PDB file of C-alpha atoms in Angstrom:
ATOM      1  CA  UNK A   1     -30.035   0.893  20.982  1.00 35.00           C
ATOM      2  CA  UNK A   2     -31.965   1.839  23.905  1.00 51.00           C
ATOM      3  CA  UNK A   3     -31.747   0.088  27.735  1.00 78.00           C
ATOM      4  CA  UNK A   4     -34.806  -1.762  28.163  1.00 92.00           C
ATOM      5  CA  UNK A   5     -36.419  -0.968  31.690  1.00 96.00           C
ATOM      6  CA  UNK A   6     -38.833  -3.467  32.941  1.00 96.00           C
ATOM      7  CA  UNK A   7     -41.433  -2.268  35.177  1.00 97.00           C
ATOM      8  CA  UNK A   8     -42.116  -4.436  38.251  1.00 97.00           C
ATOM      9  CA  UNK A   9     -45.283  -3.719  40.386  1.00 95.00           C
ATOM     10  CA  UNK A  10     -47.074  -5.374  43.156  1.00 90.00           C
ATOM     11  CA  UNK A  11     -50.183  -3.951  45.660  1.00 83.00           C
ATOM     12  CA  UNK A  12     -48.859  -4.484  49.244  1.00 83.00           C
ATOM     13  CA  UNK A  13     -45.611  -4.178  50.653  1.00 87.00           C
ATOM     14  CA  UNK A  14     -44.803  -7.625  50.874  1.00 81.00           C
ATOM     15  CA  UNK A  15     -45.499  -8.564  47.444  1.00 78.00           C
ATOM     16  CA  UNK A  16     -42.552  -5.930  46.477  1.00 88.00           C
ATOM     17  CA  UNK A  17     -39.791  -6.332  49.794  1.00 89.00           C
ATOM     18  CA  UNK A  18     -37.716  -8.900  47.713  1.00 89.00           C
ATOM     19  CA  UNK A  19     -37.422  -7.290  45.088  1.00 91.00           C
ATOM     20  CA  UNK A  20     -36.272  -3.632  46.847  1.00 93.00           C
ATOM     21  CA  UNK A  21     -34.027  -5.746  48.858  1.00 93.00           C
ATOM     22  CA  UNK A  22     -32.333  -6.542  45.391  1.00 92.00           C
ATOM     23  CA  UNK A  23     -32.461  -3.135  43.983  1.00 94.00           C
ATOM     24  CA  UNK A  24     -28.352  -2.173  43.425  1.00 95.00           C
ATOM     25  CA  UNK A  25     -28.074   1.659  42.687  1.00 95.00           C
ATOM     26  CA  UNK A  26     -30.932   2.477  43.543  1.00 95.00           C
ATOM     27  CA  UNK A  27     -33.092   6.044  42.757  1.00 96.00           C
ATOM     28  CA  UNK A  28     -36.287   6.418  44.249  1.00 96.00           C
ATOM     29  CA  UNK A  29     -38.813   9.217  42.565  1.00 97.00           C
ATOM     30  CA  UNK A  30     -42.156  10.404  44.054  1.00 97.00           C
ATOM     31  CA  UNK A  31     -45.189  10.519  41.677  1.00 97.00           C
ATOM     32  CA  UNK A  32     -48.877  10.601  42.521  1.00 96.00           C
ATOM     33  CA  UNK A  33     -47.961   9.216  46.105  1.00 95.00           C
ATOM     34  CA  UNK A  34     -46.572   6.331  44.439  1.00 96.00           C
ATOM     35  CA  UNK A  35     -42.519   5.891  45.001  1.00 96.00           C
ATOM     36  CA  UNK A  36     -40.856   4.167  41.791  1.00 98.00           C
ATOM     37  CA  UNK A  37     -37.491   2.624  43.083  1.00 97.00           C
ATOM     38  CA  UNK A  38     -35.277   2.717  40.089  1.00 97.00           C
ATOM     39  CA  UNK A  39     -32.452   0.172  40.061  1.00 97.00           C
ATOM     40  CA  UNK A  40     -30.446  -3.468  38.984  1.00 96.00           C
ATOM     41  CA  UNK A  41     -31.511  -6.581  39.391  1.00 95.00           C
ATOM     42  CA  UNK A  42     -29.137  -9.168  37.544  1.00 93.00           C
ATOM     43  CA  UNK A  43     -27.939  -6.199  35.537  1.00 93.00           C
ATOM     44  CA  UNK A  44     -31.099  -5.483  34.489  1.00 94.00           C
ATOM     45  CA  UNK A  45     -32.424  -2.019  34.234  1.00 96.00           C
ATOM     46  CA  UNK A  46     -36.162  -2.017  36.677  1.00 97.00           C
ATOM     47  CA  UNK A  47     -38.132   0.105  37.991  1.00 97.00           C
ATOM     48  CA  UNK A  48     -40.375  -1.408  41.331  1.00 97.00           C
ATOM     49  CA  UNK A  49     -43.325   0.434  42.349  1.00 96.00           C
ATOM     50  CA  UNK A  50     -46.268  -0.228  44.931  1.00 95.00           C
ATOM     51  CA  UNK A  51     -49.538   0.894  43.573  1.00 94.00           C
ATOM     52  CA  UNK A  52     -51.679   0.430  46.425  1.00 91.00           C
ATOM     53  CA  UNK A  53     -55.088  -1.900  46.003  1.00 94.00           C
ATOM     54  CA  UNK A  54     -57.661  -1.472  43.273  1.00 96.00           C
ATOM     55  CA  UNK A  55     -57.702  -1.010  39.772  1.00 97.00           C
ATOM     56  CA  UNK A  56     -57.630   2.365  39.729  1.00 97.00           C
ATOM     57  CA  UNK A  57     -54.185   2.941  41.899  1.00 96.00           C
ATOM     58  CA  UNK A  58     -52.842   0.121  39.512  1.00 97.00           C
ATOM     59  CA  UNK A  59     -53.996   1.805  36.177  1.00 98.00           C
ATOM     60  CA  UNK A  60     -52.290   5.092  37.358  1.00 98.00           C
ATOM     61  CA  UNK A  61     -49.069   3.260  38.442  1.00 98.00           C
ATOM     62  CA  UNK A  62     -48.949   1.293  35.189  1.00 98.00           C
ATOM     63  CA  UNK A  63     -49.341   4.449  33.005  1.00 98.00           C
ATOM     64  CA  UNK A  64     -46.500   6.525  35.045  1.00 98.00           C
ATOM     65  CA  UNK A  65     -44.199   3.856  34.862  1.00 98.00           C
ATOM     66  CA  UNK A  66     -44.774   3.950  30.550  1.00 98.00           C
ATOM     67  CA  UNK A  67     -44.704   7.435  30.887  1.00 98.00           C
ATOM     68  CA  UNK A  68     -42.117   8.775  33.141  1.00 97.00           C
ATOM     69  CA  UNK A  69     -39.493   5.964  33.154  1.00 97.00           C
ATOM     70  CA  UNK A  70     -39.898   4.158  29.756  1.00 97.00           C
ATOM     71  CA  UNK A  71     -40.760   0.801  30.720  1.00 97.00           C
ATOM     72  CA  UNK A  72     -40.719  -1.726  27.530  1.00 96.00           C
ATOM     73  CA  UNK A  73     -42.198  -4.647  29.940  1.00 97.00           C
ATOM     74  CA  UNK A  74     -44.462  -4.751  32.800  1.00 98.00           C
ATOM     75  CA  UNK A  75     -44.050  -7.655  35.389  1.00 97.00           C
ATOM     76  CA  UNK A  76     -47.064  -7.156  38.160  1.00 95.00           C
ATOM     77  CA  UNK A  77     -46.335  -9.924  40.931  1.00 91.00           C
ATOM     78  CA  UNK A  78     -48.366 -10.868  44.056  1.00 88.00           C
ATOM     79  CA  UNK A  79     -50.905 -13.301  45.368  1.00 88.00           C
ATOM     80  CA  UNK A  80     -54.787 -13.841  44.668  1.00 90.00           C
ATOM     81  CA  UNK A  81     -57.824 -16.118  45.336  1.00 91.00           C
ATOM     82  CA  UNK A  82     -57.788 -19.161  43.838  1.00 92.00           C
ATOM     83  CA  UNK A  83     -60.858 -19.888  41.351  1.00 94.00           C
ATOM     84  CA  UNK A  84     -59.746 -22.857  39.602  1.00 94.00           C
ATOM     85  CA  UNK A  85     -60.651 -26.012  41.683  1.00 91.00           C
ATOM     86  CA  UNK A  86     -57.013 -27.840  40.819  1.00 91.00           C
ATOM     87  CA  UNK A  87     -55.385 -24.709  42.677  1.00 91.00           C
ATOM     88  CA  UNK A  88     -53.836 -24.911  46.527  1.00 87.00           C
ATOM     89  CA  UNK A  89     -52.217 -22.173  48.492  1.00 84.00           C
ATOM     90  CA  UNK A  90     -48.973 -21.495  47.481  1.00 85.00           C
ATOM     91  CA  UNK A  91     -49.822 -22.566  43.706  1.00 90.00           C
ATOM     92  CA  UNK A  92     -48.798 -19.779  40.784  1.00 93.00           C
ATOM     93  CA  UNK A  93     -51.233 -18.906  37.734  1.00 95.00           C
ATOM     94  CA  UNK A  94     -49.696 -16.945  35.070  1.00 96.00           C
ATOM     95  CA  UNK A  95     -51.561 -14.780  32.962  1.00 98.00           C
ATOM     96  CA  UNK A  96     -52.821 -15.755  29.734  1.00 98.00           C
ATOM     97  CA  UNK A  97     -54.935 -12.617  29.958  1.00 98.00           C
ATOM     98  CA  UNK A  98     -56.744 -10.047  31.803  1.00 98.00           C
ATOM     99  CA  UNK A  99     -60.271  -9.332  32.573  1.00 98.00           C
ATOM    100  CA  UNK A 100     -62.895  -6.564  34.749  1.00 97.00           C
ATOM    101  CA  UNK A 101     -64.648  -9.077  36.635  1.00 96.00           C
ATOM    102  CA  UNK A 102     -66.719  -6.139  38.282  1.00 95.00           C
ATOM    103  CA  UNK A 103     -67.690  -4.552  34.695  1.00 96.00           C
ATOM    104  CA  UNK A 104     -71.149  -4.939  34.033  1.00 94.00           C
ATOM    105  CA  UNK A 105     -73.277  -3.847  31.444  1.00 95.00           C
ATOM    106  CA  UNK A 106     -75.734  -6.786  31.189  1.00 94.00           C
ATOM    107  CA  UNK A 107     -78.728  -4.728  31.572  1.00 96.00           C
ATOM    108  CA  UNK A 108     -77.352  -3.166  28.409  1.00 96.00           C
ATOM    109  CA  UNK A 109     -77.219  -6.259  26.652  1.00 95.00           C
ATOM    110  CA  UNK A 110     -73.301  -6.630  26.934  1.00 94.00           C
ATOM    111  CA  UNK A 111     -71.732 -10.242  28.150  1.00 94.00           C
ATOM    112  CA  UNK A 112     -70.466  -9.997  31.905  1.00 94.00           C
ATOM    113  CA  UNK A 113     -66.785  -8.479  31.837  1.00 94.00           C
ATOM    114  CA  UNK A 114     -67.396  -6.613  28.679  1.00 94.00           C
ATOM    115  CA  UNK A 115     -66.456  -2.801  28.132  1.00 95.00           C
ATOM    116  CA  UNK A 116     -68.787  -1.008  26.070  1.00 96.00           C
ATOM    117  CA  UNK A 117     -68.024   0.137  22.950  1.00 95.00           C
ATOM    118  CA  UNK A 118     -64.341  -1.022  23.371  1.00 93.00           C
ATOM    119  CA  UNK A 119     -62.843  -4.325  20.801  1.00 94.00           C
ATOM    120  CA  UNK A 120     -61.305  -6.143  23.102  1.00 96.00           C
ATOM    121  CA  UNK A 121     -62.173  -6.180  27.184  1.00 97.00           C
ATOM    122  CA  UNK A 122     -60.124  -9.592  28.048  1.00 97.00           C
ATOM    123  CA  UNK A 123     -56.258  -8.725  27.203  1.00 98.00           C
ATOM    124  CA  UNK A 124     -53.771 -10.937  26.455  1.00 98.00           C
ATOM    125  CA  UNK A 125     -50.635 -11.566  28.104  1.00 98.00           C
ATOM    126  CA  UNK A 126     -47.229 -11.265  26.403  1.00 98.00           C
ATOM    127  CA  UNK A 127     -46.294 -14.492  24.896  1.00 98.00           C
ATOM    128  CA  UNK A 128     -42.584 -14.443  25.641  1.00 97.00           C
ATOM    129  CA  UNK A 129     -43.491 -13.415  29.006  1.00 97.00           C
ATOM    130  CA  UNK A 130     -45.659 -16.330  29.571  1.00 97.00           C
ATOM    131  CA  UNK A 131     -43.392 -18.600  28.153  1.00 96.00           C
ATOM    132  CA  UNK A 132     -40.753 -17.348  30.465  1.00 95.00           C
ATOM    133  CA  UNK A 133     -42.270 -17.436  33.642  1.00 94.00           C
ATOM    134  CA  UNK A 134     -43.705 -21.080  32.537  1.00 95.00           C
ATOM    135  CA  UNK A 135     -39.791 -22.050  32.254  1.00 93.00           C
ATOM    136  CA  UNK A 136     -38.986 -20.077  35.822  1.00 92.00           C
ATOM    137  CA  UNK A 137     -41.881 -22.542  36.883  1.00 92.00           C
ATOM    138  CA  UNK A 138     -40.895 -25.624  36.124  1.00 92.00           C
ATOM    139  CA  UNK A 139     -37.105 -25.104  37.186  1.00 89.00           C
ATOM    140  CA  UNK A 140     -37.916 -23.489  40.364  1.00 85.00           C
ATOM    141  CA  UNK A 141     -40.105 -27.104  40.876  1.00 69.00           C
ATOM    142  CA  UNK A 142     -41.916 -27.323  44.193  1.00 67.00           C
ATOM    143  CA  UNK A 143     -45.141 -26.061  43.251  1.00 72.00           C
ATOM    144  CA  UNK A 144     -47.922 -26.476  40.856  1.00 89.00           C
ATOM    145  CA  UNK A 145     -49.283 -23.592  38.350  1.00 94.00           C
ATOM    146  CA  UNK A 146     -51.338 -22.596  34.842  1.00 95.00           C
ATOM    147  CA  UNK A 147     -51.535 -20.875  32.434  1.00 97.00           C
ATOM    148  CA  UNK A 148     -55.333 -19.322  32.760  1.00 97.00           C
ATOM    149  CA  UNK A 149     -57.274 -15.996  32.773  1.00 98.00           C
ATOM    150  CA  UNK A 150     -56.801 -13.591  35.858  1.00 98.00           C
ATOM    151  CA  UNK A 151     -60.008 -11.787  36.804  1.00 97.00           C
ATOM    152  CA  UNK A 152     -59.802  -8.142  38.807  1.00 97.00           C
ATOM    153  CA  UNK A 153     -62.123  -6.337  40.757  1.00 96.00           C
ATOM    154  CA  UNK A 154     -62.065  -4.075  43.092  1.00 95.00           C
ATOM    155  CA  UNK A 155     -63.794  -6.696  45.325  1.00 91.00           C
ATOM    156  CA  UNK A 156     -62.032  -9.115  48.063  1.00 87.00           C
ATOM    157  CA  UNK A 157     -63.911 -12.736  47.144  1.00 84.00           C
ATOM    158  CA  UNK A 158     -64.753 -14.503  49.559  1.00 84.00           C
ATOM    159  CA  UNK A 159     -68.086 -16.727  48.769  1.00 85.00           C
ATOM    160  CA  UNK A 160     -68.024 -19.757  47.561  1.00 86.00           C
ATOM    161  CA  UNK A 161     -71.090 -18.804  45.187  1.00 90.00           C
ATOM    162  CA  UNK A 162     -69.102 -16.387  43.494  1.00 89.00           C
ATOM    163  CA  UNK A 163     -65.705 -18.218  43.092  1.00 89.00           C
ATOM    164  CA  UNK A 164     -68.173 -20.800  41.296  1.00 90.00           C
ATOM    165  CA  UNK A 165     -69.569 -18.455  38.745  1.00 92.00           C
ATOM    166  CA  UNK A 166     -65.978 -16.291  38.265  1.00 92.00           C
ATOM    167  CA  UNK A 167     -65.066 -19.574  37.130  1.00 93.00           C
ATOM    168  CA  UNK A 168     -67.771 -21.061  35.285  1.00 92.00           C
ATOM    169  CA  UNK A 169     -68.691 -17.914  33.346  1.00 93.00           C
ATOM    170  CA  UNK A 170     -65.799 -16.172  32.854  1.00 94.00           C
ATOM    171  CA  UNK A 171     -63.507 -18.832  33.538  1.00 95.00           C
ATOM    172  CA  UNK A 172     -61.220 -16.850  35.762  1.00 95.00           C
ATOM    173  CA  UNK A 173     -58.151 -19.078  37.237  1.00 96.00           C
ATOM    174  CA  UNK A 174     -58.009 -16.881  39.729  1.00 96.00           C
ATOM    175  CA  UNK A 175     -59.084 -13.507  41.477  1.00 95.00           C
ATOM    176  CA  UNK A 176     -57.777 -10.229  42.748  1.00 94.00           C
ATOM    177  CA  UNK A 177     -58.140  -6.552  42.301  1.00 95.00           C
ATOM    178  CA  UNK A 178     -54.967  -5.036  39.928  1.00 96.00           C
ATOM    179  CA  UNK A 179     -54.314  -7.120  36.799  1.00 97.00           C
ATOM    180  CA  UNK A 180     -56.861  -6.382  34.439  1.00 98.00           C
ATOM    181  CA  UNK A 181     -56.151  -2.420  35.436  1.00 98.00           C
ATOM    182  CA  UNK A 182     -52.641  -2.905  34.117  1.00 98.00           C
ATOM    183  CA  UNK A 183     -53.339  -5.139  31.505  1.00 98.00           C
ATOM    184  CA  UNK A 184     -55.420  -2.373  29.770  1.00 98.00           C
ATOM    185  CA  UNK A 185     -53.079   0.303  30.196  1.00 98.00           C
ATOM    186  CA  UNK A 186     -50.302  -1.840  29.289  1.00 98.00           C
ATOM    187  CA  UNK A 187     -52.465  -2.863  25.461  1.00 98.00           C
ATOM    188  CA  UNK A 188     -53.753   0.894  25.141  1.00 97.00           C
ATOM    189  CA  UNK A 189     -49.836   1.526  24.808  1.00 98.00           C
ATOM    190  CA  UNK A 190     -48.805  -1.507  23.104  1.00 98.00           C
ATOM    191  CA  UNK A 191     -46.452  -2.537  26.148  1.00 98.00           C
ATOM    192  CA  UNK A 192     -46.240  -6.513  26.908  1.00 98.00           C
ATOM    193  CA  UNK A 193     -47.624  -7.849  30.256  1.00 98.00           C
ATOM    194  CA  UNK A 194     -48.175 -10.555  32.637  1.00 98.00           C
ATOM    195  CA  UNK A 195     -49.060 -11.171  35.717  1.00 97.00           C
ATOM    196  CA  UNK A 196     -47.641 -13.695  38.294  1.00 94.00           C
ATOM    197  CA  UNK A 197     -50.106 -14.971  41.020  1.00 92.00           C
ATOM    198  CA  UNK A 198     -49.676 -16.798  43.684  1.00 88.00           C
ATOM    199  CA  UNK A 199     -52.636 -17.912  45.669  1.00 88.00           C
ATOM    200  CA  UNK A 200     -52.797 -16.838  49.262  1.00 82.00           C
ATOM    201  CA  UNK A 201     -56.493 -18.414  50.180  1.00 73.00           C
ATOM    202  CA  UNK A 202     -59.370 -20.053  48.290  1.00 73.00           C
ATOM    203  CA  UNK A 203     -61.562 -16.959  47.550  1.00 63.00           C
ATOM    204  CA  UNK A 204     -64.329 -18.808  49.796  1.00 65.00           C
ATOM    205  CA  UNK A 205     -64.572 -17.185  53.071  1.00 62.00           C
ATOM    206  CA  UNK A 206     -62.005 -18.741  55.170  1.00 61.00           C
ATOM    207  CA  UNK A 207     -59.034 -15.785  53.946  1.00 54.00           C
ATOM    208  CA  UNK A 208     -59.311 -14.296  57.636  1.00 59.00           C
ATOM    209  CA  UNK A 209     -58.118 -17.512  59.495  1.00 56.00           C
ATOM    210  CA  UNK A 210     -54.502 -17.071  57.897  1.00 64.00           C
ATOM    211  CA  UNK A 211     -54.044 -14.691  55.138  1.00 65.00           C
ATOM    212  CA  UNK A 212     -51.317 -12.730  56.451  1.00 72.00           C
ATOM    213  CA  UNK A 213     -49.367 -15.545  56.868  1.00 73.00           C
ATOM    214  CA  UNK A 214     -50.092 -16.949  53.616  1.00 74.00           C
ATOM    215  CA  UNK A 215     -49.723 -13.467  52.387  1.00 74.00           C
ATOM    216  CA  UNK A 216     -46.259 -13.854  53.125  1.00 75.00           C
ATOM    217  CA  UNK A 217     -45.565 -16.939  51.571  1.00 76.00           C
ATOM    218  CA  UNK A 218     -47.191 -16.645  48.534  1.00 74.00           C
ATOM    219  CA  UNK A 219     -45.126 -13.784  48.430  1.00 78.00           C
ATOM    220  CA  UNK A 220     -42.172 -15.160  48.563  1.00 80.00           C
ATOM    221  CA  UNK A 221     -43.144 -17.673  46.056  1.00 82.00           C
ATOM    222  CA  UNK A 222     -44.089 -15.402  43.203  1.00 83.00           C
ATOM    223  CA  UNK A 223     -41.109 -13.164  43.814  1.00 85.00           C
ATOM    224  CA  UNK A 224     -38.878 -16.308  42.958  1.00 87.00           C
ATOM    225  CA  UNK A 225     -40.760 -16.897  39.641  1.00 91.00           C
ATOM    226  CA  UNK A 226     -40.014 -13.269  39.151  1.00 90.00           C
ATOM    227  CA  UNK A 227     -36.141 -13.502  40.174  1.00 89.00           C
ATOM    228  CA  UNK A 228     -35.450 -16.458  37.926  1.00 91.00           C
ATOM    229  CA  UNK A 229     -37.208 -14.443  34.908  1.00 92.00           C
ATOM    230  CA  UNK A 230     -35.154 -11.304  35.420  1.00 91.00           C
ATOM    231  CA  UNK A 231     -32.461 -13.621  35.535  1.00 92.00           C
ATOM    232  CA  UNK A 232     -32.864 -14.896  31.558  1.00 90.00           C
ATOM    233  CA  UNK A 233     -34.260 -11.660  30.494  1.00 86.00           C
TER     234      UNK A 233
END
């Protein structure tokens, strides 16, 4: 029987230090600018990558990692803007599923977030992924989180206007610009995903006062939901 690999991604550098920090025996390859740091974690065969911001960098990270290394799960870690009123800085929402916030066809007829001609446009999450990071969660402690629907686009939200209607129409949890990308890639090649959030402002404008900081943080918080997870893997 095969070595699973899990593929672990995040955007920015610090939403993937703690993890390379990890990393025993550790390979790094070059693809598409992108460098894949092969490795252990727990004993655990990974593969971290940074895929820069945008749906597009994470979409071509997401299919390299299927492609070149093999990956049978895809963890993608990092913060977001809060949409869900019940959620503070430093709170986690895991993914129940993925969605284009920025894909519009309305004109068209289509509902806000669809993909034309496509079955499904809002992807689900894996369920024994959820379920694990749920369990890292509550035995970690010290912090609130859902289960909810993680909106992408390759926006930065910061209105309250918009926060209200990500929420009330497409009741989004929460928003950032990477999930959806590798939550498509991920169901176009039958690999399970989720996606661990932790929210580093509101979404409403005031992100500039502190967001590296919380950056940072937040951070640090989802990589410990994603420790204790490779952990029981």
């Amino acid at each position: 029987m095969s070595t699973q690999v899990i593929g672990l991604i995040g955007a920015m550098d610090e939403e993937i230090e703690l993890l390379l920090q990890q990393l025993e025996n550790k390979d790094t390859t070059v693809k598409a600018g992108v460098s894949y740091a092969a490795g252990t974690i727990h004993g655990k065969q990974v593969v971290v990558c940074k895929s820069g911001v945008g749906k597009v960098n994470a979409a071509v990270t997401t299919q390299i990692l299927i492609d070149a290394f093999g990956v049978s799960k895809i963890v993608f870690t990092g913060v977001a803007g809060a949409l869900h009123p019940e959620l503070n800085i430093g709170d986690i929402v895991i993914s129940s599923s993925c969605m284009q916030h920025d894909m519009d066809v309305t004109p068209l007829g289509y509902s806000k977030g669809v993909i034309p001609y496509q079955e499904v446009s809002d992807f689900p999450a894996d369920q024994a992924l959820i379920t694990l990071a749920e369990e890292a969660c509550k035995e970690l402690a010290g912090g609130h989180y859902i289960v909810g629907k993680v909106l992408s686009g390759d926006q930065f939200i910061a209105s309250r206007d918009t926060v209200q209607m990500l929420y009330s129409e497409l009741n989004g949890a929460c928003a950032e610009m990477e999930g959806s990308a590798v939550a498509q890639v991920c169901h176009m090649n039958a690999v399970p995903y989720v996606v661990i959030r932790s929210m580093s402002d509101k979404a409403d404008g005031s992100a500039h006062v502190n967001f590296p900081e919380f950056t940072v943080k937040a951070s640090k918080r989802s990589h410990e939901i994603v420790n204790h997870m490779l952990s029981r893997l």
